CSV table of C-alpha atoms in Angstrom, one decimal:
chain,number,residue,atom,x,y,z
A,12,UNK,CA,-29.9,5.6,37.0
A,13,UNK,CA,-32.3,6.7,34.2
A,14,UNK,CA,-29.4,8.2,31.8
A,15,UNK,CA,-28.3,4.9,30.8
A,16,UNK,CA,-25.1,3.5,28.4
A,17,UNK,CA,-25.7,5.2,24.7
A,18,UNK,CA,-22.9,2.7,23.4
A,19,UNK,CA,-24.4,0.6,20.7
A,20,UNK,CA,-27.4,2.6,20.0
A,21,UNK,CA,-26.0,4.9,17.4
A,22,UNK,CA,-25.2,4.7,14.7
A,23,UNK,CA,-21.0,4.7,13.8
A,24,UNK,CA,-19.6,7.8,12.8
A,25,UNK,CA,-18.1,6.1,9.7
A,26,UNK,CA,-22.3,5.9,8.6
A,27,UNK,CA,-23.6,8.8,6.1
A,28,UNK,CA,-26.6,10.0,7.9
A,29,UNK,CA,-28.1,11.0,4.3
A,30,UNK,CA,-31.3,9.4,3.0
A,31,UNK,CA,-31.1,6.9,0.4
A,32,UNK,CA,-33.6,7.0,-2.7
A,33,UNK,CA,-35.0,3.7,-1.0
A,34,UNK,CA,-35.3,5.2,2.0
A,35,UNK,CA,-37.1,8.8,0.5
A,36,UNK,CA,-39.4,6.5,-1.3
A,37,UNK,CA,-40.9,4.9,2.2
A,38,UNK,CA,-39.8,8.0,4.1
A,39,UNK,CA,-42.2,9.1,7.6
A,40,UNK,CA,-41.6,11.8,8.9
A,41,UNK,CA,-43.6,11.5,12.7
A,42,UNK,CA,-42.4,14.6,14.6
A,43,UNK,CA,-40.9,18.3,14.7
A,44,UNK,CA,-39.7,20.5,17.5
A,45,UNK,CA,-38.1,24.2,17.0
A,46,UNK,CA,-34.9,25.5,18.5
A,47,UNK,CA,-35.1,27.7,21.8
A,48,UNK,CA,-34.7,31.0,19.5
A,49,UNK,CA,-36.6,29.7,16.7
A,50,UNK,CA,-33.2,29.2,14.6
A,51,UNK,CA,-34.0,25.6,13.4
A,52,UNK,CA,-36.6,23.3,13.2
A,53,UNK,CA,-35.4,19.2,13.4
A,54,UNK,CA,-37.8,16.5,12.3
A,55,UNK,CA,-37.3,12.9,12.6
A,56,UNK,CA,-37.9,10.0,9.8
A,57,UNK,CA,-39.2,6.3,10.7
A,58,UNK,CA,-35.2,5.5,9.7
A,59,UNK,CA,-33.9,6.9,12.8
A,60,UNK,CA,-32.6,10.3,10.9
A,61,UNK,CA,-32.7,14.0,12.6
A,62,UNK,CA,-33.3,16.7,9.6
A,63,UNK,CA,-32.5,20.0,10.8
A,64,UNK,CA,-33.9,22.8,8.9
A,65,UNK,CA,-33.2,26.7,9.0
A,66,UNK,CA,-36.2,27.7,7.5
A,67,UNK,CA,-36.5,31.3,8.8
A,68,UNK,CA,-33.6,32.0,7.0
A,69,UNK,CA,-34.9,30.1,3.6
A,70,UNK,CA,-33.8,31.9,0.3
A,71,UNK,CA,-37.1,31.1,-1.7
A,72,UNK,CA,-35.6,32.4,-5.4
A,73,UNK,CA,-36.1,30.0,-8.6
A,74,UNK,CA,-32.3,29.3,-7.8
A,75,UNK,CA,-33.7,26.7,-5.4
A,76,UNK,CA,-35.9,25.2,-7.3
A,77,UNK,CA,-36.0,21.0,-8.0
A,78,UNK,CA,-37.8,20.0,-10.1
A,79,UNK,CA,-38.3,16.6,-9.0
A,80,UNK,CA,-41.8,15.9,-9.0
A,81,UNK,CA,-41.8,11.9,-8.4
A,82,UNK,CA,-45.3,12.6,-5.7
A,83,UNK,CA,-48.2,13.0,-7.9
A,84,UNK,CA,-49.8,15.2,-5.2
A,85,UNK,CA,-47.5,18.0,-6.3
A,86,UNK,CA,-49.0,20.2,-8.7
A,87,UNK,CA,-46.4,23.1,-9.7
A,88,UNK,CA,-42.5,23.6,-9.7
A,89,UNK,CA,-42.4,25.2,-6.3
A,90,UNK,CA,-39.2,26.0,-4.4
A,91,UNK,CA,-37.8,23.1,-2.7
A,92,UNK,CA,-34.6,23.0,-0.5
A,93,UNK,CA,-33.2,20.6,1.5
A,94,UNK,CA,-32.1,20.7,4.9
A,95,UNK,CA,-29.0,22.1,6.9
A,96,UNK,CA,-27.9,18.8,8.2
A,97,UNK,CA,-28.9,15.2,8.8
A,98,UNK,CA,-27.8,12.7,11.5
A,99,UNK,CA,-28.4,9.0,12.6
A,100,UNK,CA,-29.7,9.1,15.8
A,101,UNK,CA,-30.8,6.0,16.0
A,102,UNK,CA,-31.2,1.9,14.6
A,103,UNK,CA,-34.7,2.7,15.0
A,104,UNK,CA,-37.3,5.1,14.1
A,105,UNK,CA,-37.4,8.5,16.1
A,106,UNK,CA,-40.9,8.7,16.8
A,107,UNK,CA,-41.4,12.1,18.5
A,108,UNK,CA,-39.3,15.0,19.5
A,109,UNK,CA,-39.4,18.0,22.3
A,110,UNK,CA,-37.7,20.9,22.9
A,111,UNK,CA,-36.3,21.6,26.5
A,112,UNK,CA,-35.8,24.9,26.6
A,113,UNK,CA,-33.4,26.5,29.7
A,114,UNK,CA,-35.2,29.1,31.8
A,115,UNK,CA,-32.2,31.3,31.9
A,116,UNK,CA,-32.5,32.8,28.3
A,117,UNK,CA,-33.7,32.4,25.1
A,118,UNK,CA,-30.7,31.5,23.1
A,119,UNK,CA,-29.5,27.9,22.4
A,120,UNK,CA,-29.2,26.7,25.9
A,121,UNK,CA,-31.5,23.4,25.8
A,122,UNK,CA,-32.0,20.5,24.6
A,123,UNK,CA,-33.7,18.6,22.0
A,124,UNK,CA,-35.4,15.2,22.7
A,125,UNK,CA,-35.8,12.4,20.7
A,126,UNK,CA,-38.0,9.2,21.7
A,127,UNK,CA,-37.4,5.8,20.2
A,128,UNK,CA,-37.9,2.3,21.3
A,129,UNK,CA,-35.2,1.7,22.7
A,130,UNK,CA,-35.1,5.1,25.3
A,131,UNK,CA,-35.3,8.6,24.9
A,132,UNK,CA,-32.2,10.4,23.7
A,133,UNK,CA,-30.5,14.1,24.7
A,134,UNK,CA,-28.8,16.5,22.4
A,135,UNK,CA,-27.4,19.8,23.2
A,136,UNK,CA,-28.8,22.3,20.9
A,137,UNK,CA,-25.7,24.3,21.0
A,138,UNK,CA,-24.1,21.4,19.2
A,139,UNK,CA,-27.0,21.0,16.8
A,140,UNK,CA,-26.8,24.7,15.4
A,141,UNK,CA,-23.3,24.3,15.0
A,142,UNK,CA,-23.7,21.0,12.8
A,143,UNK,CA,-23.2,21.3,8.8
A,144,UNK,CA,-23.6,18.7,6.1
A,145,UNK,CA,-24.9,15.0,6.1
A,146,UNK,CA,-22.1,13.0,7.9
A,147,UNK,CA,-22.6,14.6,11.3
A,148,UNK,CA,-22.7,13.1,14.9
A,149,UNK,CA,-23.6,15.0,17.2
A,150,UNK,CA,-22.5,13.8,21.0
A,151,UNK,CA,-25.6,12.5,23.0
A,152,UNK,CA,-25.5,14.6,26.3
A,153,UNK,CA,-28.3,12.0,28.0
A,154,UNK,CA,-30.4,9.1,27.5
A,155,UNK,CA,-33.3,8.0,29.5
A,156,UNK,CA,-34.5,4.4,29.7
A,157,UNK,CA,-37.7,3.5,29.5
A,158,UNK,CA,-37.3,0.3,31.3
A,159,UNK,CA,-38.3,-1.6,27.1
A,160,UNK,CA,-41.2,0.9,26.5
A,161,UNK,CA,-41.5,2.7,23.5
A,162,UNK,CA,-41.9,6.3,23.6
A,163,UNK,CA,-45.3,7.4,21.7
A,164,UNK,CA,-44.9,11.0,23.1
A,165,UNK,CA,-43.0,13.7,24.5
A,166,UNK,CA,-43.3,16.9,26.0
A,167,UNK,CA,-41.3,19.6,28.3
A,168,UNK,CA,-42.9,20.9,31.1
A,169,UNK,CA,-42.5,24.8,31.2
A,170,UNK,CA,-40.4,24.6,33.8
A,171,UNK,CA,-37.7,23.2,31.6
A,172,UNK,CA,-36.5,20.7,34.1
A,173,UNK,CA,-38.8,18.5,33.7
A,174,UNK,CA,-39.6,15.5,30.8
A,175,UNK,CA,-43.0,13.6,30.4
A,176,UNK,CA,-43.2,10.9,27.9
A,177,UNK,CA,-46.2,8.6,26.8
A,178,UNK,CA,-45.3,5.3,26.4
A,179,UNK,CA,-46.5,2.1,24.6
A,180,UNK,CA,-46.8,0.4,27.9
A,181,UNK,CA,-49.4,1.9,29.3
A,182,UNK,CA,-47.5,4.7,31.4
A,183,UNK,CA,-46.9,8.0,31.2
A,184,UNK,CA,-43.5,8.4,33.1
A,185,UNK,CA,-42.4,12.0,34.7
A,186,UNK,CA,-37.9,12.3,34.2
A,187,UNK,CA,-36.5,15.0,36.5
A,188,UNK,CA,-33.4,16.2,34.3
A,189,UNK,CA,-32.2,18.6,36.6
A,190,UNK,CA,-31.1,15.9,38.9
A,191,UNK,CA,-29.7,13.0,36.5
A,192,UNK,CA,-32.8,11.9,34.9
A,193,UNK,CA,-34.7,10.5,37.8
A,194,UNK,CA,-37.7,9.0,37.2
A,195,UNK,CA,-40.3,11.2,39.5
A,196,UNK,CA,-43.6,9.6,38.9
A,197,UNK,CA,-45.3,7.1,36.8
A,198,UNK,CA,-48.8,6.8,36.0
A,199,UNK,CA,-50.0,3.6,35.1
A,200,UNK,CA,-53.3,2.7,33.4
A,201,UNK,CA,-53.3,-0.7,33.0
A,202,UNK,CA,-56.7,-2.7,34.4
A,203,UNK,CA,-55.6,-5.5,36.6
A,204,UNK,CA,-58.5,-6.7,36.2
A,205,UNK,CA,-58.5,-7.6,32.6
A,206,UNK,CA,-56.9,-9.8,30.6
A,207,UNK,CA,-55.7,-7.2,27.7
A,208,UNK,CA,-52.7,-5.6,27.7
A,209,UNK,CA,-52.4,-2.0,28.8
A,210,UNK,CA,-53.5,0.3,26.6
A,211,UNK,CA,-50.8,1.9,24.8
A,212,UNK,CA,-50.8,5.8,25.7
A,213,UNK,CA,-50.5,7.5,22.1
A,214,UNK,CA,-50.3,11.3,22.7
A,215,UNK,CA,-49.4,13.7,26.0
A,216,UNK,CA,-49.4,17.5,25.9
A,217,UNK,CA,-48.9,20.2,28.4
A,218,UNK,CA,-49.7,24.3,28.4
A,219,UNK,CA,-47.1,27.0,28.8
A,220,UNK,CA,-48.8,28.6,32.2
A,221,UNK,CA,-49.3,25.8,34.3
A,222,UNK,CA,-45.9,24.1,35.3
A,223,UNK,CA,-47.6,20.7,36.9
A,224,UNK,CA,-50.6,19.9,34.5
A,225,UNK,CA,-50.7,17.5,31.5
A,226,UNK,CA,-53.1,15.6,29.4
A,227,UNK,CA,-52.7,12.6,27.5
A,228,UNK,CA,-55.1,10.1,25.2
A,229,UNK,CA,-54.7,6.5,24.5
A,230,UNK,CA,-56.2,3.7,22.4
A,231,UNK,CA,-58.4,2.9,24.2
A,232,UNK,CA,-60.1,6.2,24.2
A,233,UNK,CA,-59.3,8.0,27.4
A,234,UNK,CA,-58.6,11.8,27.9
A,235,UNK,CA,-56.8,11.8,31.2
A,236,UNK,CA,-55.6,15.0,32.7
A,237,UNK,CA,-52.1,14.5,35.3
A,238,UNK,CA,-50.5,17.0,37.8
A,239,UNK,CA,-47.3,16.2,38.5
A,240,UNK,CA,-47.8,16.6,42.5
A,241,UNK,CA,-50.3,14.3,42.7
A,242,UNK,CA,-49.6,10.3,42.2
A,243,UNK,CA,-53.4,9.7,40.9
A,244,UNK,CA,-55.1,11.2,37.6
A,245,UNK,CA,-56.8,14.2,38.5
A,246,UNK,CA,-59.7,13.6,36.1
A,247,UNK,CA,-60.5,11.2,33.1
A,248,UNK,CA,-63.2,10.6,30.3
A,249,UNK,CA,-64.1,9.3,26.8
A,250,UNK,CA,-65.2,10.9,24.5
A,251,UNK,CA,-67.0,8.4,22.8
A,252,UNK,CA,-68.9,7.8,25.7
A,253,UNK,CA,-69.6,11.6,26.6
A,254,UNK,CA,-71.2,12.9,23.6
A,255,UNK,CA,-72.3,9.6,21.6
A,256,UNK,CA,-74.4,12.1,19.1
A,257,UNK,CA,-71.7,14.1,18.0
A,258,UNK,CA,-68.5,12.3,18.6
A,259,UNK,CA,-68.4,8.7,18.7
A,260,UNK,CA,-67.9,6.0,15.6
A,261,UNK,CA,-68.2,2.5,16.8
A,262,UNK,CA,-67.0,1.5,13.0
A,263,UNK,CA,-63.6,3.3,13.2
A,264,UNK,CA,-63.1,2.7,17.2
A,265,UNK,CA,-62.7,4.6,20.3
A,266,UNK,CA,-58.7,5.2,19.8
A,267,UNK,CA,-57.2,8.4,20.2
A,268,UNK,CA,-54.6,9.5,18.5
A,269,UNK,CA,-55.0,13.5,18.1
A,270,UNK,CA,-54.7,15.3,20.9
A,271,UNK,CA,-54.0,19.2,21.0
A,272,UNK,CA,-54.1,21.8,23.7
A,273,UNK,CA,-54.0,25.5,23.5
A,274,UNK,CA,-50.7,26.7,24.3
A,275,UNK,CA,-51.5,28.7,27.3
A,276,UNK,CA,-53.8,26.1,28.8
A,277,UNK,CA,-54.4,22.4,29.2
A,278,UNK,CA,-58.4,23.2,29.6
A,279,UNK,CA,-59.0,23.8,26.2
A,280,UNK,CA,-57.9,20.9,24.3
A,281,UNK,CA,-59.2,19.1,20.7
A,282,UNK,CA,-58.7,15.5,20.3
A,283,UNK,CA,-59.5,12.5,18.1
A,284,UNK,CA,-59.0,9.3,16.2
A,285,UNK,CA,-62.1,6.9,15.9
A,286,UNK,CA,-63.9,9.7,17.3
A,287,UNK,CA,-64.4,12.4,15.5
A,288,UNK,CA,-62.2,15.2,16.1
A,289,UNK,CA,-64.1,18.0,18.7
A,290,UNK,CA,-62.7,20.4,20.7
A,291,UNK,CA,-63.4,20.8,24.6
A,292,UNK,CA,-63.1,22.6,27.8
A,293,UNK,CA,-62.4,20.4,31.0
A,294,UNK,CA,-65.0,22.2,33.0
A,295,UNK,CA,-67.6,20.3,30.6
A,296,UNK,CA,-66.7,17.1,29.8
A,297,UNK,CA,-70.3,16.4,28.8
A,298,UNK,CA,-70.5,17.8,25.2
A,299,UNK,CA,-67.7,19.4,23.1
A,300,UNK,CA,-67.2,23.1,22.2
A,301,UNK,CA,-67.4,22.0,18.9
A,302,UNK,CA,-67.4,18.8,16.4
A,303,UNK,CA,-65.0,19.4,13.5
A,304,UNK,CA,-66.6,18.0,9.9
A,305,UNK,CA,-64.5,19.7,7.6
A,306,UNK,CA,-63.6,17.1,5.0
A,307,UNK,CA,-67.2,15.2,2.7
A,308,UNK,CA,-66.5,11.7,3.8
A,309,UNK,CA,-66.9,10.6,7.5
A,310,UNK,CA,-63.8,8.2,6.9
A,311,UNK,CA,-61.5,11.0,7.9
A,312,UNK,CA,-59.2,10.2,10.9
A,313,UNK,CA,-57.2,13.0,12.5
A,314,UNK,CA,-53.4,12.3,13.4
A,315,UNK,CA,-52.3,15.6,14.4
A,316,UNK,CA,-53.5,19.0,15.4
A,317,UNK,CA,-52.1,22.4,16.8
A,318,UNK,CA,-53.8,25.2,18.0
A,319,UNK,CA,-52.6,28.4,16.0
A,320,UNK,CA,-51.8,31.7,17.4
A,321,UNK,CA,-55.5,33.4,16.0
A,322,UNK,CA,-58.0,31.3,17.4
A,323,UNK,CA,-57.7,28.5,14.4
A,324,UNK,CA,-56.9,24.7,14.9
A,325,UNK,CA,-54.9,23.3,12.2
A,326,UNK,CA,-55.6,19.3,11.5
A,327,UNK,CA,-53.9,17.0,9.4
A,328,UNK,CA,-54.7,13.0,9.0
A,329,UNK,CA,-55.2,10.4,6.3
A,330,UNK,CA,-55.1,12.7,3.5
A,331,UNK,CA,-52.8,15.1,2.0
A,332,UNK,CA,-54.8,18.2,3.0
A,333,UNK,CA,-54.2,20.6,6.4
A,334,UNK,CA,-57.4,22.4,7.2
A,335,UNK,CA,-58.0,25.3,9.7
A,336,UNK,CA,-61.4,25.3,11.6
A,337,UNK,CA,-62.2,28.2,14.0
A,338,UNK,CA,-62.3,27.0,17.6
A,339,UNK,CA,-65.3,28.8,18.6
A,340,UNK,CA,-67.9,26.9,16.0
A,341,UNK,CA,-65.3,24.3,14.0
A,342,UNK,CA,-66.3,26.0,10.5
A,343,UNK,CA,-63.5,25.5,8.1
A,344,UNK,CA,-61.5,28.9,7.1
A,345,UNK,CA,-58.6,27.5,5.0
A,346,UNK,CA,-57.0,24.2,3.6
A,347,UNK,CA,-53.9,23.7,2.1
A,348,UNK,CA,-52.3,20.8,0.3
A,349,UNK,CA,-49.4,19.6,1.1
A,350,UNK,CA,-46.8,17.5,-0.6
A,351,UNK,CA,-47.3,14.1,1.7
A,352,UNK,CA,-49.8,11.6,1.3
A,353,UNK,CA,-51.0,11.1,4.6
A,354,UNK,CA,-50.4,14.3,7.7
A,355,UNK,CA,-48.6,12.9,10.7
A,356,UNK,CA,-47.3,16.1,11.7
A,357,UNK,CA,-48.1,20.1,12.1
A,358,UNK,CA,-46.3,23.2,13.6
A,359,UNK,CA,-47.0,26.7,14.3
A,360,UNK,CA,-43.6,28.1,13.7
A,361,UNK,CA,-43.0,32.1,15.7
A,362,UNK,CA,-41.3,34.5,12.7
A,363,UNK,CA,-39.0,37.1,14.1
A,364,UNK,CA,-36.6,36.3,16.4
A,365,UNK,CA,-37.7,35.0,19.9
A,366,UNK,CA,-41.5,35.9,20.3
A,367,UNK,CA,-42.5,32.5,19.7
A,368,UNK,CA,-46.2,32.6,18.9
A,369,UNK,CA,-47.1,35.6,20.4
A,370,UNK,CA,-47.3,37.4,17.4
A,371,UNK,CA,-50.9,36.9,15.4
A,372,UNK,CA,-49.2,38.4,12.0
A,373,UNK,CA,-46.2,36.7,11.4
A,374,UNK,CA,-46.5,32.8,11.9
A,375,UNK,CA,-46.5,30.4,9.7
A,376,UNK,CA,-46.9,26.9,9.5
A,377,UNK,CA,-45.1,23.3,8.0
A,378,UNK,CA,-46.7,19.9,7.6
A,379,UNK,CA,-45.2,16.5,6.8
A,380,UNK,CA,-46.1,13.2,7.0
A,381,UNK,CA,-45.6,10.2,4.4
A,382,UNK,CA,-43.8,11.7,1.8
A,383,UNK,CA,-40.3,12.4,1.9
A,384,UNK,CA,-41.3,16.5,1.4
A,385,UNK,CA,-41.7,19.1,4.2
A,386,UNK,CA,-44.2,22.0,3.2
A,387,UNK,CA,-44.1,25.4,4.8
A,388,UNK,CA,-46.9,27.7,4.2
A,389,UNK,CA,-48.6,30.9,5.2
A,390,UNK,CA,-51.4,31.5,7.9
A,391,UNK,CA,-53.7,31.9,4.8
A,392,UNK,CA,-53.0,28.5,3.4
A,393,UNK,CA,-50.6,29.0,0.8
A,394,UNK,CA,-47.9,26.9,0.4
A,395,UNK,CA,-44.9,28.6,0.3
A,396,UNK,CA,-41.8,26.1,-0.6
A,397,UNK,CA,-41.2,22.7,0.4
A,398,UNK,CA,-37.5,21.2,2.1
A,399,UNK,CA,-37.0,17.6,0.2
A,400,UNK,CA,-35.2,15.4,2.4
């Protein structure tokens, strides 16, 4: 059975879950994923810590303020709270996180996952909201086993019953939850043929309309788009090789570890890494929508990227700035900096109550990354306040 023994992964219950000032000073923070109603927002940390953050209901006034200013990239005293609660979720680091959100409403009924190297854990979100303080230890309602991958990767198909995860292996493995985890399909990309090892698969994403489609990117530069019916990739390309011109840089590589669709649709999509970062449609694989050159040095390497709810993509990578380029030419429109050093993470957050990101108006946005800070800002770029873990 995929939902394996969670004995001995986590942490004791006698353990604090709260950071240490050695662990803030080296602190990661790789992923992000918001509650089912939007009521929290967790993030996980390269120590194998959860942060769970109501920041819809954030009370901004110079009350909260810390004035701890040990990163040099912050600039003013700016609001800074910290989060609800913290928990140890695992030895290792929690490199990404999903939502899986139940079909039946929109409250808390779901779960969060969280992808490690040593499986992918499941927690009830119910529990989550309910959690207060730094000592918490939340039950594990599931684990899958990735049979000594690593997941890279996650991401809930809109059914809600269904888990994909990108692993270091070279897979991309489908998990059926609604029937004890079973593994459904697994797509493997390794070359038989060659004597390197498989290719580890950095990034998969999925849109909101289509219940069966996914695409993922690897290292070694692929695009691949899946549909869970079908055993075989439906369609694959590099983008280094497609548009040499525009996207390629053999002195960086072909790796890809941006990718980004819109959230109604897998066909438009923006991805990057060695190449630069471009945006596409899948009916032309030939040459991108457009090529994003928004920072003055070429050495800029995208980590992240999210499409925002007014026709903007927001990228953050090796620098401490988030920039938001239109998606119909790639021009710049705004760029904010953030508290981090380097961006590993961006997300669109919906603002009043359950709409998600329907509404253009009232979104905003965080980013995070190496730093031990979590900024949340406007749609215009502002920063807002910052959560200090």
């Amino acid at each position: 059975s995929a939902m394996g023994p969670i004995q001995d992964i986590i942490t004791s219950t006698g353990d604090s879950s709260a950071l240490t000032a050695a662990e803030r000073a080296h602190l990661l923070i790789y992923s992000h994923a918001e509650s089912p109603s939007n009521t929290l927002v967790a993030y996980s940390t390269n120590f194998g810590q959860v942060l769970l953050c109501n920041i819809h209901s954030a009370n901004c006034s110079n009350d909260s303020v810390n004035a701890d200013l040990t990163s040099t990239n912050v600039s003013a005293v700016e609001p800074c709270l910290s989060p609800t609660s913290i928990f140890k979720a695992n030895h290792f680091g929690i490199y990404c996180l999903a939502t899986i959100a139940s079909s039946a409403d929109s409250s808390e009924h779901g779960f969060l996952a969280a992808g490690s190297a040593n499986g992918v854990f499941g927690y009830s979100w119910t529990d989550l909201v309910n959690l207060d303080g730094y000592d918490a230890s939340p039950a594990v309602r599931w684990r899958l086993d990735l049979s000594g991958g690593t997941a890279n990767s996650l991401a809930s198909m809109s059914d809600g019953h269904q888990l994909i995860v990108a692993c270091n292996d070279g897979c991309v493995k489908l998990y059926d939850l609604g029937h004890g985890g079973r593994l459904v399909r697994a797509w493997s990309f390794d070359d038989s043929s060659s004597k390197q090892s498989a290719a580890s698969v950095l990034r998969v994403t999925v849109g909101s309309s289509d219940s069966s489609s996914a695409v993922c990117s690897d290292e070694a530069g692929f695009v691949r788009f899946l549909d869970s019916r079908q055993r075989s990739v439906r369609n694959s390309f590099q983008p280094a090789l497609a548009a040499p011109d525009s996207v390629a840089r053999p002195y960086l590589g072909n790796w890809l570890t941006c990718l980004a669709c819109r959230p109604d649709t897998v066909d438009w999509f923006a991805c990057g890494g060695g190449p630069r970062l471009a945006i596409w449609h899948s009916a032309n694989l030939i040459e991108p929508i457009a090529t994003i050159d928004w920072q003055p040095t070429d050495q800029f390497t995208p980590f992240c990227a999210e499409f925002s709810p007014c026709d903007r993509l927001l990228i953050g990578g090796n620098s401490p700035l988030v920039g938001q380029v239109s998606t119909v030419n790639g021009s710049l429109v705004a760029k904010t900096k953030l508290s981090c050093w380097q961006t590993m993470s961006i997300g669109c957050l919906g603002i009043g109550g359950d709409s998600g990101l329907s509404s253009v108006r009232d979104w905003r946005f965080t980013g995070c990354g190496l730093g031990s800070r979590i900024d949340v800002c406007s749609q215009l770029g502002y920063r807002l306040f910052s959560l200090s873990a």
